[in-house]
Short mmCIF file of C-alpha atoms in Angstrom, two decimals:
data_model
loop_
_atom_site.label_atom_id
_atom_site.label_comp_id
_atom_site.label_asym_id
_atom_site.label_seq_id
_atom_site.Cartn_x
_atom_site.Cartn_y
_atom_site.Cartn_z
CA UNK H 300 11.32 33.21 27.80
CA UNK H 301 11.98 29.91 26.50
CA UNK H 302 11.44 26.75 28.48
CA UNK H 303 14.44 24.05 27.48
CA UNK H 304 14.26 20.35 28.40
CA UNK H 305 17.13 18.84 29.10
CA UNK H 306 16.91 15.33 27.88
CA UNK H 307 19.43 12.69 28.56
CA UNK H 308 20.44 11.33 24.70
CA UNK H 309 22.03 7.58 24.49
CA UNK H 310 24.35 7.71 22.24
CA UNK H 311 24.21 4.41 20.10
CA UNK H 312 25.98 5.81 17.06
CA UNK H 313 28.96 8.19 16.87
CA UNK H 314 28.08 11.32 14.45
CA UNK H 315 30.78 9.51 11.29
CA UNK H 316 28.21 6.69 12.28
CA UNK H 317 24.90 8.50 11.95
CA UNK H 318 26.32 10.18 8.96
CA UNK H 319 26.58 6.81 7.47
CA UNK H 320 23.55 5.68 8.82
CA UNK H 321 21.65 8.52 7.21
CA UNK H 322 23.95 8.09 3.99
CA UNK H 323 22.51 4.30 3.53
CA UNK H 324 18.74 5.72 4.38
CA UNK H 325 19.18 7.68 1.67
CA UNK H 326 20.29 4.90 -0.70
CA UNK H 327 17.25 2.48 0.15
CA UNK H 328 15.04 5.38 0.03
CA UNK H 329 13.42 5.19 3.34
CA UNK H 330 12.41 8.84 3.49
CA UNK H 331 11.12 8.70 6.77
CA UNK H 332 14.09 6.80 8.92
CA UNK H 333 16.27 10.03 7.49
CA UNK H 334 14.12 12.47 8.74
CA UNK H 335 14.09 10.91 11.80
CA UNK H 336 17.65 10.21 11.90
CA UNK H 337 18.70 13.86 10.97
CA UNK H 338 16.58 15.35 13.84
CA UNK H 339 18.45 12.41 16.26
CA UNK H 340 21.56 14.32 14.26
CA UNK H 341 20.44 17.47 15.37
CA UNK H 342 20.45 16.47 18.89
CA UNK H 343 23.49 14.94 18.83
CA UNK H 344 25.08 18.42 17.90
CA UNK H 345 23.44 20.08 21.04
CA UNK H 346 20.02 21.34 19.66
CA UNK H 347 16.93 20.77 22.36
CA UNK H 348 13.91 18.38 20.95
CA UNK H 349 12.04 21.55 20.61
CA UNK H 350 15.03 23.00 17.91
CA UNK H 351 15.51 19.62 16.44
CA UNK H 352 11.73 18.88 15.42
CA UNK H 353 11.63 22.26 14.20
CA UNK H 354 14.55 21.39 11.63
CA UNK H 355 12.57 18.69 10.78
CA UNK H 356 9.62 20.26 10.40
CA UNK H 357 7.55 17.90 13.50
CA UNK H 358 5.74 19.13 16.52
CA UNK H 359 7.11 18.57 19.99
CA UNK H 360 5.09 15.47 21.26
CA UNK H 361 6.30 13.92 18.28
CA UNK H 362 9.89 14.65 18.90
CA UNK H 363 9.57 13.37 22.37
CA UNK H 364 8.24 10.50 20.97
CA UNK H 365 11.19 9.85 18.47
CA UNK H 366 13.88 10.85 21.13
CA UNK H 367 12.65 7.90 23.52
CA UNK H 368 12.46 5.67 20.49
CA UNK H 369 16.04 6.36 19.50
CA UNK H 370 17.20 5.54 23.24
CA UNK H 371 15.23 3.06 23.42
CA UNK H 372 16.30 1.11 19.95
CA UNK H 373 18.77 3.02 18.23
CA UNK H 374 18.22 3.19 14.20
CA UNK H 375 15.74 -0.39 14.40
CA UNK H 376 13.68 1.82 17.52
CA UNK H 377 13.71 5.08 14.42
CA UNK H 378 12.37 2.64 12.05
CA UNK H 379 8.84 3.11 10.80
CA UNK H 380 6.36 0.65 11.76
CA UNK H 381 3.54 -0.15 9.97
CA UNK H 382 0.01 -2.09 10.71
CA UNK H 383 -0.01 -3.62 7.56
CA UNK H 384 -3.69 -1.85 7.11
CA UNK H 385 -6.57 -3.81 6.34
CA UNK H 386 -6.43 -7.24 4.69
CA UNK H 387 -7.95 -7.05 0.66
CA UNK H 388 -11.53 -8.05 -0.10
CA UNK H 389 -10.54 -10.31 -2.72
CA UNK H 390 -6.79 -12.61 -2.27
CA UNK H 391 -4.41 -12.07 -4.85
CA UNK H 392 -5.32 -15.32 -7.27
CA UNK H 393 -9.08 -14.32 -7.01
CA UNK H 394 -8.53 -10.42 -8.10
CA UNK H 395 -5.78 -12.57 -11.16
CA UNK H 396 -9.26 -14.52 -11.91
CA UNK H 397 -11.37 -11.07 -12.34
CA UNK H 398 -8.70 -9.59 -14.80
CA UNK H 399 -8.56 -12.33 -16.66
CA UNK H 400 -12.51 -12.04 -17.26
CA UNK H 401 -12.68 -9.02 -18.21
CA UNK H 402 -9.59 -9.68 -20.29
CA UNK H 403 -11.41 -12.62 -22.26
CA UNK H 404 -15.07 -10.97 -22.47
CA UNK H 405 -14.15 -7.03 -23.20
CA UNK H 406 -15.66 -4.55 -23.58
CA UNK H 407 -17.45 -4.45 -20.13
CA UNK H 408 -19.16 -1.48 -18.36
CA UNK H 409 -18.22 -0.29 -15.07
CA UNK H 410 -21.46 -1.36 -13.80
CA UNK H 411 -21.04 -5.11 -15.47
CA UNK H 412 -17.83 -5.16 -13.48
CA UNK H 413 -19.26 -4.38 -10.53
CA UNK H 414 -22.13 -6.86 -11.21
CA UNK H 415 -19.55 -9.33 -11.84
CA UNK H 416 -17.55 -8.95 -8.86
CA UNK H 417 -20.74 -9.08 -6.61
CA UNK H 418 -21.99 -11.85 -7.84
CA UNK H 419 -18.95 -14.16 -8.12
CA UNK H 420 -17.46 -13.02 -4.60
CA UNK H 421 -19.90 -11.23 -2.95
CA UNK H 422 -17.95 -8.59 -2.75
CA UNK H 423 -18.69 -4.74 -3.54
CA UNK H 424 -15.83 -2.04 -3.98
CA UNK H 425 -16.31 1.61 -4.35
CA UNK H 426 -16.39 3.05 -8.02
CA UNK H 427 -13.30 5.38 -7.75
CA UNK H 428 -11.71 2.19 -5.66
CA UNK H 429 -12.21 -0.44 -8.10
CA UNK H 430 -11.13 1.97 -11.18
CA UNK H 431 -8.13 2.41 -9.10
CA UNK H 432 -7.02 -1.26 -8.83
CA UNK H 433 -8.03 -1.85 -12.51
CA UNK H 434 -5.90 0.78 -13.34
CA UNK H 435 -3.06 -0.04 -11.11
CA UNK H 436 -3.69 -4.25 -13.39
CA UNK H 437 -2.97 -2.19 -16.23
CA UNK H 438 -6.33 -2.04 -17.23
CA UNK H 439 -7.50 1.53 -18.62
CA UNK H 440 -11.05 2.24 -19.31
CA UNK H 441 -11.90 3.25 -22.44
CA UNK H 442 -15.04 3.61 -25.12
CA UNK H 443 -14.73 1.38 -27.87
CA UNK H 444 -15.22 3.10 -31.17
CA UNK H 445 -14.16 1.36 -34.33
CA UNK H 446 -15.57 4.59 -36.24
CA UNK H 447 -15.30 8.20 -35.53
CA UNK H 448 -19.31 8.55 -35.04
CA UNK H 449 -18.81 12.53 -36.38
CA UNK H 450 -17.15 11.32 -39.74
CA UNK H 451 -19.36 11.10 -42.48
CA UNK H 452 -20.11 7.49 -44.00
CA UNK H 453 -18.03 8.15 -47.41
CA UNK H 454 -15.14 9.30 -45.42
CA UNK H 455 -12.47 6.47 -47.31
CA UNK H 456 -13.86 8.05 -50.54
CA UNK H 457 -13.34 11.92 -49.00
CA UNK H 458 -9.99 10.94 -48.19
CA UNK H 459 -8.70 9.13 -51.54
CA UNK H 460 -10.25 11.88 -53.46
CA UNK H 461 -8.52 14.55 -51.23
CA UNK H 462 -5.14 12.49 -51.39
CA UNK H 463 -5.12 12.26 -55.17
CA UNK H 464 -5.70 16.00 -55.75
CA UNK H 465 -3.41 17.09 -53.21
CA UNK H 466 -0.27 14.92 -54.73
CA UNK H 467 -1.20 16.07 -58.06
CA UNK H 468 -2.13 12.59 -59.80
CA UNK H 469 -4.95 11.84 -61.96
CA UNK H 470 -6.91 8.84 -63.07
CA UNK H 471 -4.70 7.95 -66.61
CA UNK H 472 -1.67 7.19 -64.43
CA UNK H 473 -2.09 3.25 -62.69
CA UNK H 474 0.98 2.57 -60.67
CA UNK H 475 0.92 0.90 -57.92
CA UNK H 476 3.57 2.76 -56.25
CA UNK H 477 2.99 3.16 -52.44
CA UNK H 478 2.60 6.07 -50.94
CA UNK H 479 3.55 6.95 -47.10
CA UNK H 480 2.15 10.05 -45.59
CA UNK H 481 3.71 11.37 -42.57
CA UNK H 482 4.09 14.15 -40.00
CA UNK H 483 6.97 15.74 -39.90
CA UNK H 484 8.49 18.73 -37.69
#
Protein backbone atom coordinates (compact mmCIF):
# COMPACT_ATOMS: atom_id res chain seq x y z
CA UNK A 1 0.00 0.00 0.00
CA UNK A 2 1.15 3.31 -0.83
CA UNK A 3 2.01 5.92 1.76
CA UNK A 4 0.84 9.64 0.29
CA UNK A 5 2.00 12.92 1.86
CA UNK A 6 -0.14 15.45 1.80
CA UNK A 7 1.80 18.60 1.38
CA UNK A 8 0.38 22.02 1.61
CA UNK A 9 1.53 23.77 -2.04
CA UNK A 10 1.65 27.85 -2.10
CA UNK A 11 0.51 28.73 -5.00
CA UNK A 12 2.67 31.75 -6.33
CA UNK A 13 1.84 31.27 -9.98
CA UNK A 14 -1.48 30.32 -11.63
CA UNK A 15 -0.94 27.17 -14.12
CA UNK A 16 -1.33 30.01 -17.62
CA UNK A 17 1.49 31.50 -15.32
CA UNK A 18 3.75 28.50 -14.81
CA UNK A 19 3.10 27.63 -18.36
CA UNK A 20 4.70 30.85 -19.21
CA UNK A 21 7.14 30.62 -16.72
CA UNK A 22 8.33 27.28 -18.06
CA UNK A 23 7.79 28.70 -21.74
CA UNK A 24 10.58 31.58 -20.98
CA UNK A 25 12.92 28.72 -19.16
CA UNK A 26 12.88 27.19 -22.16
CA UNK A 27 13.88 30.24 -24.22
CA UNK A 28 17.01 31.18 -21.95
CA UNK A 29 17.86 27.63 -21.82
CA UNK A 30 18.01 27.06 -18.18
CA UNK A 31 17.46 23.32 -18.35
CA UNK A 32 17.33 22.83 -14.87
CA UNK A 33 14.68 25.73 -13.57
CA UNK A 34 12.22 23.71 -16.22
CA UNK A 35 12.65 20.57 -14.77
CA UNK A 36 12.06 21.90 -11.65
CA UNK A 37 9.27 23.99 -12.67
CA UNK A 38 7.41 21.11 -14.54
CA UNK A 39 7.53 18.81 -11.44
CA UNK A 40 6.09 22.19 -9.32
CA UNK A 41 3.54 21.77 -12.58
CA UNK A 42 2.90 18.41 -11.75
CA UNK A 43 1.89 19.23 -8.32
CA UNK A 44 -0.10 21.88 -9.16
CA UNK A 45 -2.36 19.37 -11.18
CA UNK A 46 -2.80 17.11 -8.03
CA UNK A 47 0.16 14.60 -8.35
CA UNK A 48 1.94 13.78 -4.69
CA UNK A 49 5.92 14.77 -4.52
CA UNK A 50 6.46 11.12 -4.76
CA UNK A 51 4.44 11.09 -8.54
CA UNK A 52 5.86 14.41 -9.45
CA UNK A 53 9.72 13.56 -8.95
CA UNK A 54 9.04 10.48 -10.65
CA UNK A 55 7.89 12.53 -13.87
CA UNK A 56 10.88 14.21 -13.48
CA UNK A 57 12.95 11.58 -13.09
CA UNK A 58 14.36 12.80 -9.10
CA UNK A 59 14.27 10.86 -5.92
CA UNK A 60 11.96 11.84 -3.09
CA UNK A 61 14.32 13.81 -0.67
CA UNK A 62 15.02 15.79 -3.55
CA UNK A 63 11.48 16.58 -4.34
CA UNK A 64 10.87 17.53 -0.81
CA UNK A 65 13.59 19.64 -1.13
CA UNK A 66 12.31 21.50 -4.32
CA UNK A 67 8.64 21.62 -2.98
CA UNK A 68 9.83 23.74 0.18
CA UNK A 69 11.99 25.78 -2.14
CA UNK A 70 9.09 26.64 -4.41
CA UNK A 71 6.96 27.77 -1.22
CA UNK A 72 9.47 29.22 0.08
CA UNK A 73 10.63 31.53 -3.14
CA UNK A 74 8.50 30.84 -5.92
CA UNK A 75 10.47 30.56 -9.47
CA UNK A 76 13.81 32.81 -7.79
CA UNK A 77 13.52 29.88 -4.61
CA UNK A 78 13.51 26.99 -8.06
CA UNK A 79 16.46 28.73 -9.34
CA UNK A 80 19.75 26.90 -9.35
CA UNK A 81 22.37 28.10 -7.18
CA UNK A 82 25.75 27.73 -7.71
CA UNK A 83 29.16 28.03 -5.45
CA UNK A 84 30.95 29.50 -8.07
CA UNK A 85 33.60 26.39 -7.54
CA UNK A 86 37.05 27.02 -6.90
CA UNK A 87 38.83 30.26 -7.85
CA UNK A 88 41.61 29.57 -11.08
CA UNK A 89 45.30 29.03 -10.36
CA UNK A 90 46.31 31.57 -12.71
CA UNK A 91 43.81 35.19 -13.16
CA UNK A 92 42.60 35.74 -16.46
CA UNK A 93 45.50 38.40 -17.79
CA UNK A 94 48.21 35.94 -16.43
CA UNK A 95 46.74 32.63 -18.33
CA UNK A 96 46.40 35.80 -21.71
CA UNK A 97 50.35 36.18 -20.85
CA UNK A 98 51.02 32.18 -21.14
CA UNK A 99 49.18 31.98 -24.59
CA UNK A 100 50.80 34.59 -25.86
CA UNK A 101 54.26 32.73 -25.11
CA UNK A 102 53.66 29.93 -26.47
CA UNK A 103 52.10 31.85 -29.33
CA UNK A 104 55.49 33.84 -29.99
CA UNK A 105 58.04 30.84 -29.22
CA UNK A 106 56.11 27.65 -30.92
CA UNK A 107 56.62 24.78 -31.20
CA UNK A 108 56.76 23.86 -27.41
CA UNK A 109 56.42 20.40 -25.73
CA UNK A 110 53.92 19.61 -23.24
CA UNK A 111 56.55 19.23 -20.76
CA UNK A 112 58.22 22.87 -21.77
CA UNK A 113 54.76 24.18 -21.03
CA UNK A 114 54.53 22.80 -17.97
CA UNK A 115 58.14 23.91 -17.16
CA UNK A 116 57.10 27.24 -18.18
CA UNK A 117 54.12 27.63 -16.19
CA UNK A 118 55.98 26.38 -13.00
CA UNK A 119 58.54 28.44 -13.19
CA UNK A 120 56.93 31.79 -14.08
CA UNK A 121 53.88 31.27 -11.57
CA UNK A 122 54.65 28.59 -9.53
CA UNK A 123 51.95 26.98 -10.49
CA UNK A 124 51.46 23.18 -11.66
CA UNK A 125 48.23 21.90 -13.54
CA UNK A 126 47.44 18.38 -14.37
CA UNK A 127 48.40 17.14 -17.98
CA UNK A 128 44.83 16.27 -19.23
CA UNK A 129 43.84 19.77 -17.27
CA UNK A 130 46.18 22.02 -18.87
CA UNK A 131 45.58 20.35 -22.51
CA UNK A 132 42.08 21.12 -21.72
CA UNK A 133 42.38 24.91 -21.19
CA UNK A 134 44.88 25.14 -24.12
CA UNK A 135 42.44 23.62 -26.09
CA UNK A 136 39.47 25.48 -24.87
CA UNK A 137 42.44 29.12 -25.99
CA UNK A 138 42.17 27.62 -29.23
CA UNK A 139 45.35 26.13 -29.01
CA UNK A 140 45.57 22.43 -30.54
CA UNK A 141 48.57 20.35 -30.09
CA UNK A 142 50.13 19.16 -32.85
CA UNK A 143 53.69 17.63 -34.30
CA UNK A 144 55.32 19.86 -36.54
CA UNK A 145 56.38 18.17 -39.73
CA UNK A 146 57.36 20.28 -42.68
CA UNK A 147 58.10 16.80 -44.54
CA UNK A 148 56.28 13.60 -44.64
CA UNK A 149 59.34 11.63 -42.87
CA UNK A 150 57.98 8.24 -44.99
CA UNK A 151 58.32 10.11 -48.44
CA UNK A 152 61.35 9.48 -50.16
CA UNK A 153 63.89 12.51 -50.65
CA UNK A 154 63.21 12.84 -54.63
CA UNK A 155 59.58 12.92 -53.99
CA UNK A 156 59.10 16.65 -56.14
CA UNK A 157 60.94 14.72 -58.93
CA UNK A 158 58.48 11.36 -58.39
CA UNK A 159 55.70 13.60 -58.62
CA UNK A 160 56.57 15.87 -61.83
CA UNK A 161 57.62 12.77 -63.55
CA UNK A 162 54.31 10.99 -62.58
CA UNK A 163 52.27 14.25 -63.52
CA UNK A 164 53.81 14.57 -66.97
CA UNK A 165 53.15 10.94 -67.98
CA UNK A 166 49.83 10.81 -66.63
CA UNK A 167 48.56 14.11 -68.71
CA UNK A 168 50.21 12.77 -71.67
CA UNK A 169 52.96 15.62 -72.32
CA UNK A 170 56.46 15.20 -73.20
CA UNK A 171 59.64 17.16 -73.01
CA UNK A 172 59.48 18.97 -76.87
CA UNK A 173 56.35 20.85 -75.76
CA UNK A 174 57.48 24.22 -73.31
CA UNK A 175 54.34 26.05 -72.39
CA UNK A 176 53.95 27.48 -69.53
CA UNK A 177 50.37 26.82 -69.24
CA UNK A 178 49.24 26.12 -65.60
CA UNK A 179 47.92 23.26 -64.61
CA UNK A 180 45.29 22.75 -61.56
CA UNK A 181 44.76 19.30 -60.24
CA UNK A 182 41.78 18.66 -58.24
CA UNK A 183 39.44 16.21 -56.51
CA UNK A 184 36.38 15.94 -57.70
CA UNK A 185 33.14 13.77 -56.73
Amino acid sequence: MERSRRFELVEHLSNPELDEAIEEAQKADETRLVRRLCFVKGLHEGKTQQQAGDAVGVSQPTSSRWARAWNDGGVDGLRPRFGGGRPPKLSPAQWDDICTILEDGQPWTPQEIHALIEDRYGVTYHPTHLARKLRASGMHYAKPRPMDPRSPDDAEEILAERLDQALGEDEATDEEDPVVLGFFR
